[in-house]
Amino acid sequence: MTTFNPAQFFRKNILELQPYSSARSEFTGAATVFLDANENNMNAAIGNSYSRYPDPLQRTLKQQLSAMKKIAVENILITNGSDEAIDLLIRAACIPGTDNVLICPPTYGMYEVAARINDVEVREVLMTKDFQPDIEQVLQAADEQTKMLFICSPNNPTGNLIKPELIKTLLDTFKGLVVLDEAYIDFSLQDSWISRLGQYPNLVILQTLSKAWGIAGLRVGIAYASASIISILHKLKPPYNVNEASQQLALQALRNNSKTEGQVANIIHERNLLAERLKAFSFVTEIFPSDANFLLVRVNDAGNIYQYLLEKGIVVRNRSSQLLCENCLRITAGTAAENELLLKQLETFNG
Ligand SMILES: *Cc1c(COP(=O)(O)O)cnc(C)c1O
């Protein structure tokens, strides 16, 4: 195992930072009159449900996640979508212009964008042909300034799981943080790595309520890591990063988990059906195995098919510009009716 010491790993200015202390986080106990936060205490135009600042620590939501995921509240950070967590991690760990991060394309695009916004170098180590990280190359590309490695499993846009033994090797040998993005884990039979967090002080797991949980519009992401990493990330997050409506509705979604579980089963069924039906088209050359709610499909002319579908009012994602994804479309498994429409339009396509 690598020795990982958060007190030496994160940026000095962050470790020493005195975080902003909000009116609501300074107060504990019971009160009936709140004159501490300059809110409008009259009856607001839309009623009073949202007239108060939200809980900066999202305590109720964390307790719910803690019970569901069997992990302590101290190991949980809630963010404005998991994209915010990616940005926070980079800003907490990487000195702009000096440090670097490692990604394994083809993968999710925000790791690179978030790093570049922060003037942090991005080192790319191409995946192997079967879309697995190339361990030897990853370790070779890393140096003292390599602060983190992003691994996405199931991976976007390829859809496949990263082999657990490879993740384990990376956790044991990579010297920086391993950020494991599990945005699609709910669609997979593979267990989350949350239960193994205790064994890996350099592991950060990202999850989101945007995919399986169906609330992308509310922007709720979650990071799970050691208590010391989480407390450092809490220092630099905006105090009210998750709004009140999102906190309430996320809680409602999580409490209604049986509905989501049913939908996930249904989405997987639709995805498998879609894969089966797409195989029949002569212009489809490869359908990659998926553990997510989408399919990566290689066709003979992705640009043409993408454009044709657009004209029919159907938007898929053209991933052709990504390394190893030449002529590939990424297609989300929709409802039975939506998938049927897609297939019907493809039947009249003659490329
Ligand atoms: C969609 C997605 C996210 C972003 O999730 P948000 O919580 O909506 O910001 C993160 N990682 C991957 C791999 C994704 O596909």
Short mmCIF file of C-alpha atoms and ligand atoms in Angstrom, two decimals:
data_model
loop_
_atom_site.label_atom_id
_atom_site.label_comp_id
_atom_site.label_asym_id
_atom_site.label_seq_id
_atom_site.Cartn_x
_atom_site.Cartn_y
_atom_site.Cartn_z
CA MET A 1 0.00 0.00 0.00
CA THR A 2 1.17 3.53 -0.69
CA THR A 3 1.66 5.78 2.28
CA PHE A 4 -0.75 8.62 1.89
CA ASN A 5 -0.80 11.52 4.29
CA PRO A 6 -3.49 14.16 3.62
CA ALA A 7 -1.69 16.65 5.87
CA GLN A 8 1.22 16.67 3.43
CA PHE A 9 -0.59 15.94 0.22
CA PHE A 10 -3.00 18.85 -0.17
CA ARG A 11 -1.98 22.43 -1.03
CA LYS A 12 -0.52 24.35 1.87
CA ASN A 13 -2.90 27.30 1.43
CA ILE A 14 -5.87 24.92 1.63
CA LEU A 15 -4.56 23.07 4.69
CA GLU A 16 -4.05 26.40 6.42
CA LEU A 17 -7.28 27.94 5.19
CA GLN A 18 -9.70 29.30 7.73
CA PRO A 19 -12.96 28.47 5.95
CA TYR A 20 -15.83 30.92 5.65
CA SER A 21 -18.09 30.55 8.63
CA SER A 22 -21.73 31.04 7.70
CA ALA A 23 -24.39 32.39 10.04
CA ARG A 24 -26.21 29.06 10.01
CA SER A 25 -23.17 26.90 10.74
CA GLU A 26 -22.14 28.98 13.76
CA PHE A 27 -25.48 28.42 15.43
CA THR A 28 -26.35 25.19 17.25
CA GLY A 29 -29.27 24.60 19.57
CA ALA A 30 -32.91 25.64 19.49
CA ALA A 31 -34.21 29.07 18.53
CA THR A 32 -37.44 30.50 17.20
CA VAL A 33 -36.30 33.88 15.94
CA PHE A 34 -33.62 34.03 13.28
CA LEU A 35 -32.19 37.49 12.74
CA ASP A 36 -28.67 36.35 11.88
CA ALA A 37 -28.59 35.91 8.12
CA ASN A 38 -30.25 38.93 6.53
CA GLU A 39 -33.01 36.89 4.95
CA ASN A 40 -36.46 38.24 4.12
CA ASN A 41 -38.58 37.05 7.04
CA MET A 42 -41.87 38.26 5.55
CA ASN A 43 -43.97 35.86 3.53
CA ALA A 44 -41.96 35.59 0.30
CA ALA A 45 -43.65 35.80 -3.09
CA ILE A 46 -43.55 32.00 -3.47
CA GLY A 47 -44.26 31.25 0.21
CA ASN A 48 -41.72 30.62 2.93
CA SER A 49 -40.37 27.15 2.01
CA TYR A 50 -37.17 28.61 0.63
CA SER A 51 -36.74 31.88 2.47
CA ARG A 52 -33.95 30.50 4.69
CA TYR A 53 -30.42 29.58 3.72
CA PRO A 54 -30.03 25.80 3.36
CA ASP A 55 -28.07 23.60 5.75
CA PRO A 56 -24.45 24.10 4.64
CA LEU A 57 -23.59 20.60 5.90
CA GLN A 58 -26.65 18.87 4.37
CA ARG A 59 -27.00 16.83 7.56
CA THR A 60 -30.32 15.10 6.87
CA LEU A 61 -29.27 14.08 3.39
CA LYS A 62 -25.95 12.77 4.68
CA GLN A 63 -27.68 10.75 7.40
CA GLN A 64 -29.87 9.13 4.77
CA LEU A 65 -26.86 8.30 2.58
CA SER A 66 -24.94 7.11 5.62
CA ALA A 67 -27.67 4.60 6.45
CA MET A 68 -28.09 3.47 2.85
CA LYS A 69 -24.38 3.13 2.05
CA LYS A 70 -23.30 1.95 5.50
CA ILE A 71 -20.64 4.56 5.87
CA ALA A 72 -20.11 7.29 8.47
CA VAL A 73 -21.39 10.81 7.84
CA GLU A 74 -17.76 12.00 8.23
CA ASN A 75 -16.88 10.14 5.03
CA ILE A 76 -19.48 11.99 2.92
CA LEU A 77 -19.30 15.24 0.97
CA ILE A 78 -22.33 16.48 -0.96
CA THR A 79 -21.74 18.67 -3.97
CA ASN A 80 -23.57 20.64 -6.63
CA GLY A 81 -23.36 17.69 -9.03
CA SER A 82 -20.29 15.46 -8.99
CA ASP A 83 -18.71 17.90 -11.45
CA GLU A 84 -18.27 20.21 -8.44
CA ALA A 85 -16.43 17.45 -6.56
CA ILE A 86 -14.02 17.01 -9.49
CA ASP A 87 -13.22 20.73 -9.41
CA LEU A 88 -12.85 20.80 -5.61
CA LEU A 89 -10.45 17.85 -5.66
CA ILE A 90 -8.25 19.49 -8.28
CA ARG A 91 -8.23 22.83 -6.50
CA ALA A 92 -7.50 21.23 -3.12
CA ALA A 93 -4.57 19.17 -4.36
CA CYS A 94 -2.99 20.74 -7.44
CA ILE A 95 -0.81 23.83 -7.55
CA PRO A 96 -1.66 25.58 -10.84
CA GLY A 97 1.20 25.57 -13.32
CA THR A 98 3.13 22.98 -11.30
CA ASP A 99 1.14 19.85 -10.55
CA ASN A 100 -0.55 17.47 -12.96
CA VAL A 101 -3.34 14.89 -13.11
CA LEU A 102 -3.61 11.65 -15.04
CA ILE A 103 -6.53 10.47 -17.13
CA CYS A 104 -7.05 7.34 -19.24
CA PRO A 105 -8.90 8.22 -22.45
CA PRO A 106 -11.43 7.51 -23.73
CA THR A 107 -13.15 8.73 -20.59
CA TYR A 108 -15.40 11.42 -19.14
CA GLY A 109 -14.45 14.87 -20.47
CA MET A 110 -14.86 16.95 -17.32
CA TYR A 111 -11.66 15.69 -15.64
CA GLU A 112 -9.59 17.31 -18.35
CA VAL A 113 -11.68 20.49 -18.55
CA ALA A 114 -11.68 21.01 -14.77
CA ALA A 115 -7.91 20.54 -14.69
CA ARG A 116 -7.32 22.96 -17.57
CA ILE A 117 -9.57 25.60 -16.00
CA ASN A 118 -7.29 25.41 -12.99
CA ASP A 119 -4.12 25.56 -15.13
CA VAL A 120 -3.24 22.01 -14.15
CA GLU A 121 -1.44 19.84 -16.69
CA VAL A 122 -3.33 16.77 -17.93
CA ARG A 123 -1.35 13.63 -18.74
CA GLU A 124 -3.12 11.12 -20.91
CA VAL A 125 -2.44 7.41 -20.91
CA LEU A 126 -4.55 5.70 -23.53
CA MET A 127 -6.56 2.69 -22.39
CA THR A 128 -5.82 -0.73 -23.80
CA LYS A 129 -7.97 -1.97 -26.72
CA ASP A 130 -10.44 -3.57 -24.30
CA PHE A 131 -10.87 -0.21 -22.51
CA GLN A 132 -8.89 -1.02 -19.38
CA PRO A 133 -6.24 1.25 -17.83
CA ASP A 134 -2.70 0.43 -18.91
CA ILE A 135 -1.15 0.10 -15.45
CA GLU A 136 2.46 0.05 -16.54
CA GLN A 137 2.07 3.18 -18.66
CA VAL A 138 0.10 4.95 -15.94
CA LEU A 139 2.83 4.37 -13.38
CA GLN A 140 5.47 5.40 -15.88
CA ALA A 141 3.66 8.65 -16.77
CA ALA A 142 3.31 9.68 -13.10
CA ASP A 143 5.90 11.77 -11.29
CA GLU A 144 6.15 13.63 -7.99
CA GLN A 145 3.78 16.30 -9.31
CA THR A 146 1.06 13.84 -10.33
CA LYS A 147 -1.60 14.47 -7.71
CA MET A 148 -4.45 12.34 -8.92
CA LEU A 149 -5.59 9.67 -11.31
CA PHE A 150 -9.16 9.61 -12.57
CA ILE A 151 -10.70 6.19 -13.16
CA CYS A 152 -14.32 5.90 -14.23
CA SER A 153 -16.09 2.57 -13.68
CA PRO A 154 -18.38 1.81 -15.44
CA ASN A 155 -16.57 4.08 -17.85
CA ASN A 156 -18.17 6.85 -19.87
CA PRO A 157 -18.34 6.71 -22.93
CA THR A 158 -17.32 3.04 -23.29
CA GLY A 159 -19.82 1.58 -20.78
CA ASN A 160 -17.56 -1.15 -19.40
CA LEU A 161 -16.44 -1.83 -15.85
CA ILE A 162 -12.79 -1.44 -14.96
CA LYS A 163 -11.46 -4.75 -13.66
CA PRO A 164 -11.37 -4.68 -9.83
CA GLU A 165 -7.88 -6.19 -9.75
CA LEU A 166 -6.60 -3.28 -11.87
CA ILE A 167 -8.23 -0.72 -9.56
CA LYS A 168 -6.67 -2.53 -6.62
CA THR A 169 -3.22 -2.47 -8.20
CA LEU A 170 -3.57 1.25 -8.91
CA LEU A 171 -4.67 1.95 -5.34
CA ASP A 172 -1.68 0.00 -4.05
CA THR A 173 0.94 1.51 -6.34
CA PHE A 174 -0.13 4.98 -7.46
CA LYS A 175 1.24 7.60 -5.07
CA GLY A 176 -1.49 10.23 -5.38
CA LEU A 177 -5.26 10.14 -5.07
CA VAL A 178 -7.22 7.60 -7.07
CA VAL A 179 -10.54 9.24 -7.93
CA LEU A 180 -12.94 6.46 -8.79
CA ASP A 181 -15.98 7.86 -10.59
CA GLU A 182 -18.95 5.54 -10.02
CA ALA A 183 -21.59 7.68 -11.75
CA TYR A 184 -23.04 4.53 -13.36
CA ILE A 185 -22.45 2.01 -10.57
CA ASP A 186 -26.20 1.61 -9.93
CA PHE A 187 -26.58 -0.04 -13.35
CA SER A 188 -23.85 -2.55 -12.66
CA LEU A 189 -23.77 -5.85 -10.79
CA GLN A 190 -20.38 -4.87 -9.43
CA ASP A 191 -20.39 -3.53 -5.85
CA SER A 192 -19.32 0.01 -5.15
CA TRP A 193 -15.85 0.44 -3.65
CA ILE A 194 -17.40 2.35 -0.72
CA SER A 195 -17.14 -0.72 1.53
CA ARG A 196 -13.36 -0.81 0.91
CA LEU A 197 -12.70 2.86 1.66
CA GLY A 198 -11.21 2.00 5.05
CA GLN A 199 -8.42 0.03 3.38
CA TYR A 200 -7.37 2.76 0.96
CA PRO A 201 -6.49 6.18 2.38
CA ASN A 202 -5.87 7.49 -1.17
CA LEU A 203 -9.28 6.50 -2.55
CA VAL A 204 -12.02 9.01 -3.39
CA ILE A 205 -15.29 7.68 -4.78
CA LEU A 206 -17.66 9.89 -6.76
CA GLN A 207 -21.33 9.12 -7.19
CA THR A 208 -24.24 11.18 -8.45
CA LEU A 209 -28.02 11.35 -8.29
CA SER A 210 -28.06 12.49 -11.94
CA LYS A 211 -28.13 9.11 -13.66
CA ALA A 212 -29.96 6.18 -12.04
CA TRP A 213 -31.68 8.40 -9.46
CA GLY A 214 -33.24 10.57 -12.12
CA ILE A 215 -32.61 14.05 -10.70
CA ALA A 216 -29.94 15.47 -13.02
CA GLY A 217 -31.74 18.82 -12.97
CA LEU A 218 -31.27 19.18 -9.22
CA ARG A 219 -27.47 18.80 -9.31
CA VAL A 220 -26.61 16.48 -6.43
CA GLY A 221 -23.29 14.66 -6.39
CA ILE A 222 -21.56 12.78 -3.60
CA ALA A 223 -17.92 12.13 -2.75
CA TYR A 224 -16.91 9.39 -0.32
CA ALA A 225 -13.41 9.34 1.17
CA SER A 226 -11.50 9.22 4.44
CA ALA A 227 -12.72 11.65 7.10
CA SER A 228 -9.56 13.74 6.74
CA ILE A 229 -9.92 14.14 2.97
CA ILE A 230 -13.62 14.97 3.35
CA SER A 231 -12.93 17.61 6.00
CA ILE A 232 -10.37 19.29 3.74
CA LEU A 233 -12.86 19.37 0.85
CA HIS A 234 -15.47 20.86 3.19
CA LYS A 235 -13.15 23.77 3.82
CA LEU A 236 -13.09 24.92 0.23
CA LYS A 237 -16.60 24.17 -0.95
CA PRO A 238 -18.94 27.16 -1.22
CA PRO A 239 -20.89 27.20 2.09
CA TYR A 240 -24.31 26.80 0.49
CA ASN A 241 -23.30 24.67 -2.47
CA VAL A 242 -26.44 22.50 -2.45
CA ASN A 243 -29.68 24.46 -2.43
CA GLU A 244 -32.68 23.74 -0.21
CA ALA A 245 -34.97 22.42 -2.97
CA SER A 246 -32.25 20.00 -4.08
CA GLN A 247 -31.62 18.80 -0.54
CA GLN A 248 -35.31 18.15 0.09
CA LEU A 249 -36.00 16.47 -3.24
CA ALA A 250 -32.82 14.38 -3.12
CA LEU A 251 -33.93 13.08 0.27
CA GLN A 252 -37.33 12.25 -1.18
CA ALA A 253 -35.72 10.39 -4.09
CA LEU A 254 -33.42 8.37 -1.82
CA ARG A 255 -36.28 7.43 0.52
CA ASN A 256 -38.20 6.16 -2.47
CA ASN A 257 -35.36 3.86 -3.48
CA SER A 258 -37.63 0.94 -4.42
CA LYS A 259 -39.00 2.98 -7.32
CA THR A 260 -35.49 3.71 -8.58
CA GLU A 261 -34.48 0.06 -8.24
CA GLY A 262 -37.44 -0.93 -10.41
CA GLN A 263 -36.53 1.66 -13.00
CA VAL A 264 -32.90 0.57 -13.08
CA ALA A 265 -34.00 -3.00 -13.84
CA ASN A 266 -36.24 -1.65 -16.56
CA ILE A 267 -33.49 0.52 -18.06
CA ILE A 268 -31.11 -2.45 -18.16
CA HIS A 269 -33.80 -4.52 -19.86
CA GLU A 270 -34.35 -1.75 -22.44
CA ARG A 271 -30.59 -1.38 -22.99
CA ASN A 272 -30.20 -5.12 -23.66
CA LEU A 273 -33.17 -5.09 -26.01
CA LEU A 274 -31.76 -2.09 -27.85
CA ALA A 275 -28.37 -3.79 -28.24
CA GLU A 276 -30.06 -6.89 -29.65
CA ARG A 277 -32.09 -4.87 -32.18
CA LEU A 278 -29.19 -2.60 -33.21
CA LYS A 279 -27.10 -5.64 -34.11
CA ALA A 280 -29.41 -6.30 -37.04
CA PHE A 281 -28.45 -3.12 -38.92
CA SER A 282 -25.82 -3.54 -41.59
CA PHE A 283 -24.24 -0.17 -40.75
CA VAL A 284 -23.66 -1.24 -37.13
CA THR A 285 -20.22 -2.82 -36.90
CA GLU A 286 -19.75 -3.21 -33.15
CA ILE A 287 -21.77 -2.87 -29.96
CA PHE A 288 -19.58 -2.68 -26.88
CA PRO A 289 -20.67 -4.52 -23.73
CA SER A 290 -22.26 -2.09 -21.28
CA ASP A 291 -22.63 -2.01 -17.52
CA ALA A 292 -24.25 1.43 -17.71
CA ASN A 293 -27.49 2.95 -19.02
CA PHE A 294 -26.09 3.58 -22.48
CA LEU A 295 -24.49 1.76 -25.38
CA LEU A 296 -21.37 2.64 -27.29
CA VAL A 297 -22.10 1.64 -30.86
CA ARG A 298 -19.61 1.59 -33.73
CA VAL A 299 -21.12 2.31 -37.12
CA ASN A 300 -19.73 2.74 -40.59
CA ASP A 301 -20.34 6.49 -40.70
CA ALA A 302 -21.10 8.06 -37.32
CA GLY A 303 -21.25 11.65 -38.60
CA ASN A 304 -23.83 10.79 -41.21
CA ILE A 305 -26.07 8.76 -38.89
CA TYR A 306 -25.80 11.37 -36.17
CA GLN A 307 -26.92 14.08 -38.60
CA TYR A 308 -29.73 11.92 -40.00
CA LEU A 309 -31.10 11.24 -36.52
CA LEU A 310 -30.89 14.92 -35.63
CA GLU A 311 -33.03 15.74 -38.64
CA LYS A 312 -35.58 13.26 -37.27
CA GLY A 313 -35.51 15.01 -33.90
CA ILE A 314 -33.43 12.35 -32.12
CA VAL A 315 -30.23 13.39 -30.39
CA VAL A 316 -27.52 10.85 -29.63
CA ARG A 317 -23.92 11.59 -28.69
CA ASN A 318 -21.26 11.39 -31.37
CA ARG A 319 -18.08 10.26 -29.62
CA SER A 320 -16.04 9.77 -32.80
CA SER A 321 -13.47 12.39 -31.88
CA GLN A 322 -12.44 10.45 -28.77
CA LEU A 323 -9.38 8.23 -28.97
CA LEU A 324 -10.29 4.57 -29.68
CA CYS A 325 -13.90 5.65 -30.39
CA GLU A 326 -13.68 6.29 -34.12
CA ASN A 327 -17.16 6.15 -35.69
CA CYS A 328 -18.82 5.56 -32.33
CA LEU A 329 -22.16 6.86 -31.15
CA ARG A 330 -23.15 6.80 -27.50
CA ILE A 331 -26.84 6.07 -27.16
CA THR A 332 -28.73 6.35 -23.86
CA ALA A 333 -31.28 3.61 -23.21
CA GLY A 334 -34.55 5.55 -23.17
CA THR A 335 -38.11 4.42 -22.59
CA ALA A 336 -39.45 1.55 -24.71
CA ALA A 337 -41.30 4.11 -26.85
CA GLU A 338 -38.20 6.29 -27.36
CA ASN A 339 -36.04 3.32 -28.29
CA GLU A 340 -38.73 2.13 -30.68
CA LEU A 341 -38.73 5.54 -32.38
CA LEU A 342 -34.95 5.45 -32.71
CA LEU A 343 -35.03 1.98 -34.27
CA LYS A 344 -37.86 2.96 -36.60
CA GLN A 345 -35.89 5.95 -37.89
CA LEU A 346 -32.75 3.84 -38.30
CA GLU A 347 -34.71 1.36 -40.41
CA THR A 348 -35.27 4.05 -43.03
CA PHE A 349 -31.65 5.17 -42.97
CA ASN A 350 -29.70 4.06 -45.98
CA GLY A 351 -26.14 5.18 -45.68
C1 LIG B 1 -22.77 12.36 -15.84
C2 LIG B 1 -21.46 12.11 -15.24
C3 LIG B 1 -20.98 12.85 -14.16
C4 LIG B 1 -21.63 14.14 -13.74
O1 LIG B 1 -22.56 14.00 -12.83
P1 LIG B 1 -23.26 15.28 -12.19
O2 LIG B 1 -23.49 14.80 -10.80
O3 LIG B 1 -24.51 15.48 -12.97
O4 LIG B 1 -22.34 16.46 -12.25
C5 LIG B 1 -19.78 12.50 -13.58
N1 LIG B 1 -19.05 11.49 -14.07
C6 LIG B 1 -19.47 10.77 -15.12
C7 LIG B 1 -18.63 9.67 -15.62
C8 LIG B 1 -20.66 11.06 -15.75
O5 LIG B 1 -21.03 10.39 -16.84
#
